[in-house]
PDB file of N, CA and C in Angstrom:
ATOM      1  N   UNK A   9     -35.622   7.345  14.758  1.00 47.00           N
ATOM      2  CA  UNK A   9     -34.836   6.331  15.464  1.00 47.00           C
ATOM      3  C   UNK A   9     -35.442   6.096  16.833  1.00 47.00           C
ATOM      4  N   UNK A  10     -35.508   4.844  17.051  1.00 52.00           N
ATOM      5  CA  UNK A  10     -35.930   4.670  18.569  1.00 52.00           C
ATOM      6  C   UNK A  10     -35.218   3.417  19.654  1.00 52.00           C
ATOM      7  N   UNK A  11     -35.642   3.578  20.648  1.00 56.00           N
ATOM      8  CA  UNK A  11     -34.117   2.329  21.077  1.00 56.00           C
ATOM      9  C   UNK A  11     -34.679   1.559  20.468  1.00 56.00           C
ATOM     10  N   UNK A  12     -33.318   0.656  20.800  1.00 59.00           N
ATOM     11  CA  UNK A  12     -33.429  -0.821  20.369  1.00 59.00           C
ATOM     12  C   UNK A  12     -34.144  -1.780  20.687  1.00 59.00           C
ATOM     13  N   UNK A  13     -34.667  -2.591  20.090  1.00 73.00           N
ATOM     14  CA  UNK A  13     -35.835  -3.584  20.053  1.00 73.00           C
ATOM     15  C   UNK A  13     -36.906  -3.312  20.918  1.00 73.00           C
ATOM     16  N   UNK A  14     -37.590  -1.989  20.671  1.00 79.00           N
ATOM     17  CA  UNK A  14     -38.403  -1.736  22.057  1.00 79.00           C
ATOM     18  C   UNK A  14     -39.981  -2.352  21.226  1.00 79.00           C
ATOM     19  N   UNK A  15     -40.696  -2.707  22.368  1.00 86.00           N
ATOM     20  CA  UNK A  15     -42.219  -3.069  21.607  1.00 86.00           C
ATOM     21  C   UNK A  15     -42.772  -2.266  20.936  1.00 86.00           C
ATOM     22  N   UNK A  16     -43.799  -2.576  19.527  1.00 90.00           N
ATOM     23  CA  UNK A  16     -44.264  -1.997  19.267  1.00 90.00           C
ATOM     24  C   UNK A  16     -45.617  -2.180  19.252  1.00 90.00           C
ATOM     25  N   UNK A  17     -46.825  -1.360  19.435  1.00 92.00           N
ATOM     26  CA  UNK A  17     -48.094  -1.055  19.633  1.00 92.00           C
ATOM     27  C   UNK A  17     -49.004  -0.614  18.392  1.00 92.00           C
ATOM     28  N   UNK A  18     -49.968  -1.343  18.235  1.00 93.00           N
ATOM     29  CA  UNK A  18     -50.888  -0.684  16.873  1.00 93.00           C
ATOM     30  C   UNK A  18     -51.643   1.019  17.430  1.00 93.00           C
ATOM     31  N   UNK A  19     -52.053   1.221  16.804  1.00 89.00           N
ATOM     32  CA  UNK A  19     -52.527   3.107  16.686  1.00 89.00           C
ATOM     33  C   UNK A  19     -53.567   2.725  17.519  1.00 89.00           C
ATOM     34  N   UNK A  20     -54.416   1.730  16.774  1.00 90.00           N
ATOM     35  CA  UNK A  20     -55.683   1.317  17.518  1.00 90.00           C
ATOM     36  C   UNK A  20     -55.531  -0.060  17.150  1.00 90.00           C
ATOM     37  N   UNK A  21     -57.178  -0.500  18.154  1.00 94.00           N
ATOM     38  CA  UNK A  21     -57.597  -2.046  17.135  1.00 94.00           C
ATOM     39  C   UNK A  21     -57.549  -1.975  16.016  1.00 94.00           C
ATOM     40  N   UNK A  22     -57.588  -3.560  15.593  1.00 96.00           N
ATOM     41  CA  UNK A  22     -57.676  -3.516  14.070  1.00 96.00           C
ATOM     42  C   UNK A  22     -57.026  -5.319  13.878  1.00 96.00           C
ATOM     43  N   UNK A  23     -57.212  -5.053  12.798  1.00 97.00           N
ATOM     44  CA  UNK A  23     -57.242  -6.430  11.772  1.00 97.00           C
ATOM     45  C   UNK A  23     -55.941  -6.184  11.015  1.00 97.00           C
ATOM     46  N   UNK A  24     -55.178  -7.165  10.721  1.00 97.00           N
ATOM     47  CA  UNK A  24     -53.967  -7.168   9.951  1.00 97.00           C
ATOM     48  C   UNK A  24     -54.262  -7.638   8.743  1.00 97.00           C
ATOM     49  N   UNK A  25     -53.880  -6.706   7.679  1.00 97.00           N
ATOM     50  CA  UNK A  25     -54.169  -7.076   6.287  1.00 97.00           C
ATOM     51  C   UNK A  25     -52.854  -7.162   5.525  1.00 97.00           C
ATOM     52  N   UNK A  26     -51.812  -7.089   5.531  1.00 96.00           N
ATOM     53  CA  UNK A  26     -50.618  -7.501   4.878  1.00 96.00           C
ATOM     54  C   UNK A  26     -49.242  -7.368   5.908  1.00 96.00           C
ATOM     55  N   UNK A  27     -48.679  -8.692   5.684  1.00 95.00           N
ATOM     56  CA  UNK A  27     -47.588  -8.605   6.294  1.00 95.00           C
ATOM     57  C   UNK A  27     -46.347  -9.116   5.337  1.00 95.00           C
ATOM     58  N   UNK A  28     -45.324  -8.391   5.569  1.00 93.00           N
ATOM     59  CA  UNK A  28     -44.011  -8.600   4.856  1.00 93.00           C
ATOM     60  C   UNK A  28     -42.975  -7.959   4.544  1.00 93.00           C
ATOM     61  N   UNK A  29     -42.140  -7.739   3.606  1.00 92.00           N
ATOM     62  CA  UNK A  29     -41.033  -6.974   3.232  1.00 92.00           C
ATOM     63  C   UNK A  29     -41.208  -5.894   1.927  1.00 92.00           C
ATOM     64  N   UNK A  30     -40.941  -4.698   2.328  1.00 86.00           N
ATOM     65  CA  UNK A  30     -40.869  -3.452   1.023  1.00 86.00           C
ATOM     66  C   UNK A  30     -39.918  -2.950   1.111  1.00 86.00           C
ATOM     67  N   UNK A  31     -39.955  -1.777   0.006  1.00 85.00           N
ATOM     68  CA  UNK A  31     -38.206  -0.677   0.329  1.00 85.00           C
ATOM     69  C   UNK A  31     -37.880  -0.533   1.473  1.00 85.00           C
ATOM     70  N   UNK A  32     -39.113  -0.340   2.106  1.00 83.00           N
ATOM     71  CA  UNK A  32     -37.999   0.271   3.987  1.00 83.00           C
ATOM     72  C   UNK A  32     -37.777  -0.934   4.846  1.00 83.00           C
ATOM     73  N   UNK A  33     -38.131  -1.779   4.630  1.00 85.00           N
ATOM     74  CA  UNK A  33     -37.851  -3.189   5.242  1.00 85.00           C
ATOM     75  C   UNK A  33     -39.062  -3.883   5.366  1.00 85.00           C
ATOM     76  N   UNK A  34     -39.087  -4.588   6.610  1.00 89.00           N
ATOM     77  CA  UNK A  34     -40.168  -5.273   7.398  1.00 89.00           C
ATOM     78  C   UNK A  34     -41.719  -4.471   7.536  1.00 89.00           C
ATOM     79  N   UNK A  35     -42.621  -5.013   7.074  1.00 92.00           N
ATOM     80  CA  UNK A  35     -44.043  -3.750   7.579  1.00 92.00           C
ATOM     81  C   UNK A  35     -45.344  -4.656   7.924  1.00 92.00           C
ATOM     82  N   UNK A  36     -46.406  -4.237   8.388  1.00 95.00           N
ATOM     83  CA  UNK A  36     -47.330  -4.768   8.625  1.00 95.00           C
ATOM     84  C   UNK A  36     -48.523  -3.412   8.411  1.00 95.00           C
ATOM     85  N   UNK A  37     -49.996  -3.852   7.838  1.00 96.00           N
ATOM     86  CA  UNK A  37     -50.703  -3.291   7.472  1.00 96.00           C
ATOM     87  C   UNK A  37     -51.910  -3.687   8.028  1.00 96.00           C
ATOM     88  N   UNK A  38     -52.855  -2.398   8.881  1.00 97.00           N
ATOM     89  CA  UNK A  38     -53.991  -3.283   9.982  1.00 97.00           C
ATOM     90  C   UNK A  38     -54.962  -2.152   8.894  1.00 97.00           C
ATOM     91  N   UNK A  39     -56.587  -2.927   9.252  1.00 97.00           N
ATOM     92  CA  UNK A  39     -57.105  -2.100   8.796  1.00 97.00           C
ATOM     93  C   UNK A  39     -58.202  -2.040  10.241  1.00 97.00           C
ATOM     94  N   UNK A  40     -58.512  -1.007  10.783  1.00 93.00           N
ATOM     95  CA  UNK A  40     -58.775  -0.135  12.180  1.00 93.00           C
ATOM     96  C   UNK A  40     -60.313  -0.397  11.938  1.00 93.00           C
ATOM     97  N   UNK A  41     -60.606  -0.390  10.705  1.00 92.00           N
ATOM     98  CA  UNK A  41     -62.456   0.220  10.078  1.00 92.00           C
ATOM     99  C   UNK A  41     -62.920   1.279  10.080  1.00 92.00           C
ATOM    100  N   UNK A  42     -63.946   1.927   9.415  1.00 88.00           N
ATOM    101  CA  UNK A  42     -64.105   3.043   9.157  1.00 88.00           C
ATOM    102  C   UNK A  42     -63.610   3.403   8.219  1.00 88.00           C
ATOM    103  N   UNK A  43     -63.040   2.665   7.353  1.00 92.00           N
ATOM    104  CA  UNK A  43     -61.782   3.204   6.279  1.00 92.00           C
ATOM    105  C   UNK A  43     -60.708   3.502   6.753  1.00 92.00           C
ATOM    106  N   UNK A  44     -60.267   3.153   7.931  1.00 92.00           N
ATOM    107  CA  UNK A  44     -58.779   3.710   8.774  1.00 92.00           C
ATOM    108  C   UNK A  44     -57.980   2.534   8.304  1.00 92.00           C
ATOM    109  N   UNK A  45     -56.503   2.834   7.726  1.00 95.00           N
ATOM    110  CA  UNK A  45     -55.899   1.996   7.625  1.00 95.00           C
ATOM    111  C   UNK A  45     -54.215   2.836   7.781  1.00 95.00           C
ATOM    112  N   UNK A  46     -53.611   2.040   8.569  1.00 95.00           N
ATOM    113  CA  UNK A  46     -52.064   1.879   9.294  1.00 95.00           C
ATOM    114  C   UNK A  46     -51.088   1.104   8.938  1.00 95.00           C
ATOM    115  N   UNK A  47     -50.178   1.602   8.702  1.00 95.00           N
ATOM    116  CA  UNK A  47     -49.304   0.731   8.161  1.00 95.00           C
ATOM    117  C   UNK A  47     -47.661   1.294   8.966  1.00 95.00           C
ATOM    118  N   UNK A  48     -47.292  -0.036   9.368  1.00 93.00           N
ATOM    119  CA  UNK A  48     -45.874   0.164   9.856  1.00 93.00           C
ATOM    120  C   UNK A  48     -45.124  -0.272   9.338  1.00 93.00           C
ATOM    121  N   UNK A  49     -44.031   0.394   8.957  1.00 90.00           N
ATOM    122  CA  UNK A  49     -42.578  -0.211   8.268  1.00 90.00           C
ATOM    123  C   UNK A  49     -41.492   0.289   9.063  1.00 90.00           C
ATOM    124  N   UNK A  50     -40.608  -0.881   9.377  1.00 86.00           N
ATOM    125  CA  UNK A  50     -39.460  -1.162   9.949  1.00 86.00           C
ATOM    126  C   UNK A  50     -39.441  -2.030  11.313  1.00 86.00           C
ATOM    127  N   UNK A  51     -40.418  -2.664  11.328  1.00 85.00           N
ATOM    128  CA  UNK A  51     -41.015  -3.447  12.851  1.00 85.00           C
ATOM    129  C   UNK A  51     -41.041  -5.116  12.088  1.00 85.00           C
ATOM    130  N   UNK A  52     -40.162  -5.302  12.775  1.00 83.00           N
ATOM    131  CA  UNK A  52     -40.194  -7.172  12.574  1.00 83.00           C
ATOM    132  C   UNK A  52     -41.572  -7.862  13.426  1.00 83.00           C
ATOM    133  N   UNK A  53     -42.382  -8.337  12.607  1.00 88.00           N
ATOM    134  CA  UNK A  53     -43.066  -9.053  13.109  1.00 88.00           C
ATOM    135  C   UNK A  53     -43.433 -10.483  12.903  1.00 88.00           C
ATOM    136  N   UNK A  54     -44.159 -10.903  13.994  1.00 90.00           N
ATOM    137  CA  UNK A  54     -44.898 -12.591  13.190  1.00 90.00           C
ATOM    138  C   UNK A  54     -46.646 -12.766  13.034  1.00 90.00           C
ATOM    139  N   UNK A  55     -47.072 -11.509  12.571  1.00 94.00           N
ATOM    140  CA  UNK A  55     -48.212 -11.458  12.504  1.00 94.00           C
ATOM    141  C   UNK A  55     -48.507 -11.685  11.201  1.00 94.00           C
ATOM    142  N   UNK A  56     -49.520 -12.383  10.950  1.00 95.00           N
ATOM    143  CA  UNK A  56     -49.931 -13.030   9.596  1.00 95.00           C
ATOM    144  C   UNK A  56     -51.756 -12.019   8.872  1.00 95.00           C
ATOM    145  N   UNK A  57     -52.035 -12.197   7.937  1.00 96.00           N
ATOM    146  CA  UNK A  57     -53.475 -11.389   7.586  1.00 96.00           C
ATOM    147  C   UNK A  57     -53.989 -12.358   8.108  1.00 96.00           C
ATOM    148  N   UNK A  58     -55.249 -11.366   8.977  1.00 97.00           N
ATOM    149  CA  UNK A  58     -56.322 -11.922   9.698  1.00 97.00           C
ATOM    150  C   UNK A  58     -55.999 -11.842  11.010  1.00 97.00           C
ATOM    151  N   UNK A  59     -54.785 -11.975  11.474  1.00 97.00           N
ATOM    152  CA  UNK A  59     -54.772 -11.851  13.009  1.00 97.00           C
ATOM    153  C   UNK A  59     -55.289 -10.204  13.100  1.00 97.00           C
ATOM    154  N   UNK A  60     -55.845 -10.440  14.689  1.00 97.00           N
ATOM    155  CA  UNK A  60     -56.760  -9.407  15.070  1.00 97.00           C
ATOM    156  C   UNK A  60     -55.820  -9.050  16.125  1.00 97.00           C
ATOM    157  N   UNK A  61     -55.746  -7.684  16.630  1.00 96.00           N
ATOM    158  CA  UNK A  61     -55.109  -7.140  17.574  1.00 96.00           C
ATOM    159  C   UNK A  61     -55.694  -5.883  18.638  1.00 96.00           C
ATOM    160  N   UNK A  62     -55.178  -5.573  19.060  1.00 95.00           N
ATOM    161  CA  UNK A  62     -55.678  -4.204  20.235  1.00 95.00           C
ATOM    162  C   UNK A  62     -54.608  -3.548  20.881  1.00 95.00           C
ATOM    163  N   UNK A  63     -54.765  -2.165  21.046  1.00 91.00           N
ATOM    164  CA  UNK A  63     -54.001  -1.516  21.758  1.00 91.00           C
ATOM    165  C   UNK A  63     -52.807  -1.653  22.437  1.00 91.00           C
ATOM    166  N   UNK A  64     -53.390  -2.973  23.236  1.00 92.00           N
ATOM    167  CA  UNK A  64     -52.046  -3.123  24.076  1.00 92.00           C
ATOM    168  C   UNK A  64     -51.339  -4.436  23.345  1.00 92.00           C
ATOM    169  N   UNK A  65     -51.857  -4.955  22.811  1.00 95.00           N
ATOM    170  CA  UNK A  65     -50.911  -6.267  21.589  1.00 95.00           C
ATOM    171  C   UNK A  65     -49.446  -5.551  21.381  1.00 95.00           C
ATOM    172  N   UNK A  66     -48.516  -6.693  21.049  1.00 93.00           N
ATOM    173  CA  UNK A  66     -47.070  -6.013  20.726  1.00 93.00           C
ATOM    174  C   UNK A  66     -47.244  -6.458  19.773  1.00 93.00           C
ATOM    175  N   UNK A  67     -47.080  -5.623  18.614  1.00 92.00           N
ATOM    176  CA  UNK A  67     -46.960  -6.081  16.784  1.00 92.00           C
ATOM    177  C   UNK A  67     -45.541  -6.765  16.858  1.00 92.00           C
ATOM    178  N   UNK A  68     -44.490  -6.074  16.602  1.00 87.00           N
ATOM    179  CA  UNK A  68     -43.230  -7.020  17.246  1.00 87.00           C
ATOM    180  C   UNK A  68     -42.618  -5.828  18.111  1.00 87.00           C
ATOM    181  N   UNK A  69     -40.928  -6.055  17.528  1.00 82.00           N
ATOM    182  CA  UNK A  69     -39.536  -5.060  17.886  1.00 82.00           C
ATOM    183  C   UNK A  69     -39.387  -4.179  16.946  1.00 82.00           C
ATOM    184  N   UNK A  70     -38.685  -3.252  17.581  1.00 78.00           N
ATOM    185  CA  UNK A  70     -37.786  -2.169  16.603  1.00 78.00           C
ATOM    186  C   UNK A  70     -36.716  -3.504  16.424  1.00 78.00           C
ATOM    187  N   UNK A  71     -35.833  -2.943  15.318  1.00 72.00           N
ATOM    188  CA  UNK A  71     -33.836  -3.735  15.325  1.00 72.00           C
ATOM    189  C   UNK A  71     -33.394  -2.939  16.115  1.00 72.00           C
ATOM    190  N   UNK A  72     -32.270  -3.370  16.720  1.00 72.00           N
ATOM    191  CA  UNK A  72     -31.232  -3.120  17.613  1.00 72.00           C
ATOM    192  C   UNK A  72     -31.206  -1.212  17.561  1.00 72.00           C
ATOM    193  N   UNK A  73     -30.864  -0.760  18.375  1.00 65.00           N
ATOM    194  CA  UNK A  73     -30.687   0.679  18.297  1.00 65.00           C
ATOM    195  C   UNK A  73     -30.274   1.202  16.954  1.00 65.00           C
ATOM    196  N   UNK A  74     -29.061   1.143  16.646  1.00 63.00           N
ATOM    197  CA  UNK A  74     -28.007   1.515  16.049  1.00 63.00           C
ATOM    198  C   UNK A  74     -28.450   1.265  14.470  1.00 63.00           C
ATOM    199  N   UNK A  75     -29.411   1.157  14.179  1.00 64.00           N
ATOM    200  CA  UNK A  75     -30.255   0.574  13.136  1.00 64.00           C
ATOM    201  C   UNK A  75     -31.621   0.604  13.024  1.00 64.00           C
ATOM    202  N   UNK A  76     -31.974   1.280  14.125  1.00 65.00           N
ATOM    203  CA  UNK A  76     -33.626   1.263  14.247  1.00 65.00           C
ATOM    204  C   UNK A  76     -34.300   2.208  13.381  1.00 65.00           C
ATOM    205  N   UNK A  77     -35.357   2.245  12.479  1.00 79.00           N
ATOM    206  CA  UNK A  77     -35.478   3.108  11.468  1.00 79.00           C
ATOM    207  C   UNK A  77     -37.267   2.728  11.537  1.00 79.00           C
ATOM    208  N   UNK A  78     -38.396   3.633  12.276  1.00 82.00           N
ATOM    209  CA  UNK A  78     -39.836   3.479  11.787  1.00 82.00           C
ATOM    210  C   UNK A  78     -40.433   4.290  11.528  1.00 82.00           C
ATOM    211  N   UNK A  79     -41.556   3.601  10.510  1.00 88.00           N
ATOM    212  CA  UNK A  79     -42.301   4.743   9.575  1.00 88.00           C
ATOM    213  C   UNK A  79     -44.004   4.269   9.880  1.00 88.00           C
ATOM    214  N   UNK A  80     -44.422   5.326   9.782  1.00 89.00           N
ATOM    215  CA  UNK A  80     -46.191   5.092  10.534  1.00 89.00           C
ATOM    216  C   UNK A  80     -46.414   5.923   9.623  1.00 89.00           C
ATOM    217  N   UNK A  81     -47.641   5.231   8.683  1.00 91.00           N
ATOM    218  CA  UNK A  81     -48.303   5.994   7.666  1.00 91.00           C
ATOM    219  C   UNK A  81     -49.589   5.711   8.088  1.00 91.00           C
ATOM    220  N   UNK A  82     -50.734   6.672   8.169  1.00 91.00           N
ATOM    221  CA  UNK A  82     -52.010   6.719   8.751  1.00 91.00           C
ATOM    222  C   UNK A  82     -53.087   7.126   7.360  1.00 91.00           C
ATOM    223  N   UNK A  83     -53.756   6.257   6.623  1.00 93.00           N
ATOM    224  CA  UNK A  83     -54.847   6.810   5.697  1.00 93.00           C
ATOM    225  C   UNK A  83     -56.101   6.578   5.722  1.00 93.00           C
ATOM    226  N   UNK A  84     -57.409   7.594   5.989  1.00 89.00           N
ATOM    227  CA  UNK A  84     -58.678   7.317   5.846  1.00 89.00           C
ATOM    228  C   UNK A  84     -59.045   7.811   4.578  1.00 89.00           C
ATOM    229  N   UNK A  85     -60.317   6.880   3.884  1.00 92.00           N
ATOM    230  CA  UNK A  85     -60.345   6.981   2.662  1.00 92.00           C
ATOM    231  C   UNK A  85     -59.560   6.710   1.680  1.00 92.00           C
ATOM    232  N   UNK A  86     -58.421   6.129   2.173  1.00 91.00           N
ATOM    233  CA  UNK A  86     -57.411   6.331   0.861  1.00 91.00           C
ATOM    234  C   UNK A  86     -56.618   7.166   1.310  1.00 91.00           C
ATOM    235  N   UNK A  87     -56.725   8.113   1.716  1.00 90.00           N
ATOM    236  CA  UNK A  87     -56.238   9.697   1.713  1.00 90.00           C
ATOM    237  C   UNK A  87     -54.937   9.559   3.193  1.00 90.00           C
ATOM    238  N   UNK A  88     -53.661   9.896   2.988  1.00 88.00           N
ATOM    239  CA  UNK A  88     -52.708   9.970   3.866  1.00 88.00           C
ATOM    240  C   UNK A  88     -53.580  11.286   4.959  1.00 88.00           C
ATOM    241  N   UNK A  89     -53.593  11.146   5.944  1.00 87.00           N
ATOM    242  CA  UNK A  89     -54.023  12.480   7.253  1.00 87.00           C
ATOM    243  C   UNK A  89     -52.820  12.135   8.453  1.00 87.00           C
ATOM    244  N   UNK A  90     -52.805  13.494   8.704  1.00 83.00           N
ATOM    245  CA  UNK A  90     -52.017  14.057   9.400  1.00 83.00           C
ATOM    246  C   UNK A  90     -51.968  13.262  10.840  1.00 83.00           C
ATOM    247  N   UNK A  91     -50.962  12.883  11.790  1.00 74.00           N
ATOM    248  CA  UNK A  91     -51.304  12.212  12.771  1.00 74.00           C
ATOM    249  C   UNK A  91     -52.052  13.390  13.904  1.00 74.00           C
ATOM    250  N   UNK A  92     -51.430  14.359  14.372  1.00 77.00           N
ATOM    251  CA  UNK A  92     -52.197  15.032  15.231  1.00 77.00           C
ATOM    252  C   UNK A  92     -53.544  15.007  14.803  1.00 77.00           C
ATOM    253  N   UNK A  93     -54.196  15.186  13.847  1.00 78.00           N
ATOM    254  CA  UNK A  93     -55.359  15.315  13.150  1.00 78.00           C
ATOM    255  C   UNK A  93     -56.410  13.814  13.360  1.00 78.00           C
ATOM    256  N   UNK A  94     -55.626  12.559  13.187  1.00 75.00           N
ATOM    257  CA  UNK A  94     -55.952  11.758  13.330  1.00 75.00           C
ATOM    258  C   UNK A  94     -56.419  11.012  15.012  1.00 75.00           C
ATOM    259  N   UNK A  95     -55.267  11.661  15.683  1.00 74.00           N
ATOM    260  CA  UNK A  95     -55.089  11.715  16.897  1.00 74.00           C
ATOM    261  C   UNK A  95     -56.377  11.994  17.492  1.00 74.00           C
ATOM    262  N   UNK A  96     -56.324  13.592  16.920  1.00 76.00           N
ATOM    263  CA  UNK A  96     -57.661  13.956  18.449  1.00 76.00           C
ATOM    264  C   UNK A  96     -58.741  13.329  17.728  1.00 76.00           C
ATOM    265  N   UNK A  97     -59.073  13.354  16.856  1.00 74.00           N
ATOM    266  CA  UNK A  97     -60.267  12.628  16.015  1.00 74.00           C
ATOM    267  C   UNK A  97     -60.429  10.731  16.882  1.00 74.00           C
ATOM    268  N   UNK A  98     -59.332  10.162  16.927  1.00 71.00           N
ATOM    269  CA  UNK A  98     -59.825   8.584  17.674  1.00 71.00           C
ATOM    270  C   UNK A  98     -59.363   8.782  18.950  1.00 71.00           C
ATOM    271  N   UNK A  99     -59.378  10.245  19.686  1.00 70.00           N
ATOM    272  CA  UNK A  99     -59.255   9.921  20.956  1.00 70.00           C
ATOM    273  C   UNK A  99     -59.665  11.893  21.768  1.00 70.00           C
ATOM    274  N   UNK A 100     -61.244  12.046  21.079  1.00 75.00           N
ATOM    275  CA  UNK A 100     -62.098  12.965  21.463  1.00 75.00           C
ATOM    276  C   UNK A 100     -62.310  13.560  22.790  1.00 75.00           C
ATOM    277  N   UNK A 101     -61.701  12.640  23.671  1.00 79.00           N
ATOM    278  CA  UNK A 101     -62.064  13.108  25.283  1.00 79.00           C
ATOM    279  C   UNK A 101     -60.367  13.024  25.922  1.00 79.00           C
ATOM    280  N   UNK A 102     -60.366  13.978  26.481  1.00 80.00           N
ATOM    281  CA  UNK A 102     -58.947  14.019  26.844  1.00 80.00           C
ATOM    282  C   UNK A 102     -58.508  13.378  28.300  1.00 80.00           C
ATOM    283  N   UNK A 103     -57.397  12.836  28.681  1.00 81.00           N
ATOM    284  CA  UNK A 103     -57.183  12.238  30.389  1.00 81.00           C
ATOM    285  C   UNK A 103     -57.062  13.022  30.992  1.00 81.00           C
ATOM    286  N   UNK A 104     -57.444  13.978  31.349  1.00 87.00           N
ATOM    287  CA  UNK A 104     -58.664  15.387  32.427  1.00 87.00           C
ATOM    288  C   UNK A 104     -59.632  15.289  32.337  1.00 87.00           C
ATOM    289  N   UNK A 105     -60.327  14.835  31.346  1.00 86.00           N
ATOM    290  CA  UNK A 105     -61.616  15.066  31.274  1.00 86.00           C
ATOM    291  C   UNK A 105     -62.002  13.929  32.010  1.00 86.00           C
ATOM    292  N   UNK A 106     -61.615  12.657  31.364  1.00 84.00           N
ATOM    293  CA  UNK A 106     -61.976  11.353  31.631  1.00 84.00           C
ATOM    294  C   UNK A 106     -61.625  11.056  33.135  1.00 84.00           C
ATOM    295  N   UNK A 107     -60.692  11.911  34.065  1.00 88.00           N
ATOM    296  CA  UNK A 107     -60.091  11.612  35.597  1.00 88.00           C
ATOM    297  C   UNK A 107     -61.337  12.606  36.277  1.00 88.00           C
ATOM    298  N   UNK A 108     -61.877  13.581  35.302  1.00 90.00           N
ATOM    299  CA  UNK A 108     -62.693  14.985  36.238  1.00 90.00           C
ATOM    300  C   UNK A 108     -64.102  13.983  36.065  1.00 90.00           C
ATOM    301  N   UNK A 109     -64.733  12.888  35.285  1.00 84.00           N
ATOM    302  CA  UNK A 109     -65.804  12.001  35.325  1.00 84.00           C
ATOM    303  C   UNK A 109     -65.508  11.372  36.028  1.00 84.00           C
ATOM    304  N   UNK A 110     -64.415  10.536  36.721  1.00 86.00           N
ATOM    305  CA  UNK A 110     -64.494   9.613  37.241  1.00 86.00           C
ATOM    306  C   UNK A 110     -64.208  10.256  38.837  1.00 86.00           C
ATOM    307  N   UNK A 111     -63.722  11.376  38.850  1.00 89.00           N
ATOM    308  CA  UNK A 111     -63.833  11.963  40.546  1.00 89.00           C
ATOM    309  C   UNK A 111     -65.292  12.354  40.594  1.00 89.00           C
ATOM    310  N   UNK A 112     -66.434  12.245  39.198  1.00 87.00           N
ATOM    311  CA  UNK A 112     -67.482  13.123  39.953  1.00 87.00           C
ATOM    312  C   UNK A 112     -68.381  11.883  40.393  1.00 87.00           C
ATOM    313  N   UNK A 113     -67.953  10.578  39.692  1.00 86.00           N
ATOM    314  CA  UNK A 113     -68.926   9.414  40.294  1.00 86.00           C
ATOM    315  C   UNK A 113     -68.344   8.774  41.208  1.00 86.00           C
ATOM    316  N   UNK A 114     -66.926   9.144  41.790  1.00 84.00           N
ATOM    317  CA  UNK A 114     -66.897   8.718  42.340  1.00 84.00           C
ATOM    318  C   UNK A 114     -66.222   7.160  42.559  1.00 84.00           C
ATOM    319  N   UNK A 115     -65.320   6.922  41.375  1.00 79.00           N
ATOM    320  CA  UNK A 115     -63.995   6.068  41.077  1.00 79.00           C
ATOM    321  C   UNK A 115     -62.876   6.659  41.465  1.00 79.00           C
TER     322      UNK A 115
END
């Protein structure tokens, strides 16, 4: 559950390859590349296949609080993987590391 109608954000870039309605409601399906593919269900959106997106794009809303229900399924290869797993894998350098480079040049 998450509040109500708050934005929602793709995992990563990516390309939208199906949008519409299944058992859990509303979903949208990006494919990242690499074989990474994401899929959200319970997020109302107006994104159509082919629209392209990024990080900070809002896919749509949650519904209202009291009703808010989302599901994030993450598969490379085919294969469902674990989000922590997936996690450090598309995001290898951590924000220490990346703040301790940028104090040594000098940003």
């Amino acid at each position: 559950l998450g509040p109500g109608e708050a934005p929602v954000h793709p995992v990563l870039a990516g390309v939208v390859l199906d949008a519409g309605r299944d058992s859990l409601g509303p979903f949208v399906e990006f494919s990242h590349g690499n074989n990474v593919v994401s899929r959200m269900s319970g997020v109302n959106t107006a994104l159509v296949p082919g629209d392209t997106v990024d990080v900070n794009s809002v896919v749509g809303r949650l519904p209202p609080r009291d009703s808010a229900e989302f599901f994030l399924t993450v598969r490379r290869n085919g294969h469902f993987v674990r989000w922590a797993d997936f996690y450090k894998d598309a995001h290898p350098v951590s924000n220490d590391e990346i703040a301790k480079f940028k104090s040594q040049i000098g940003i």
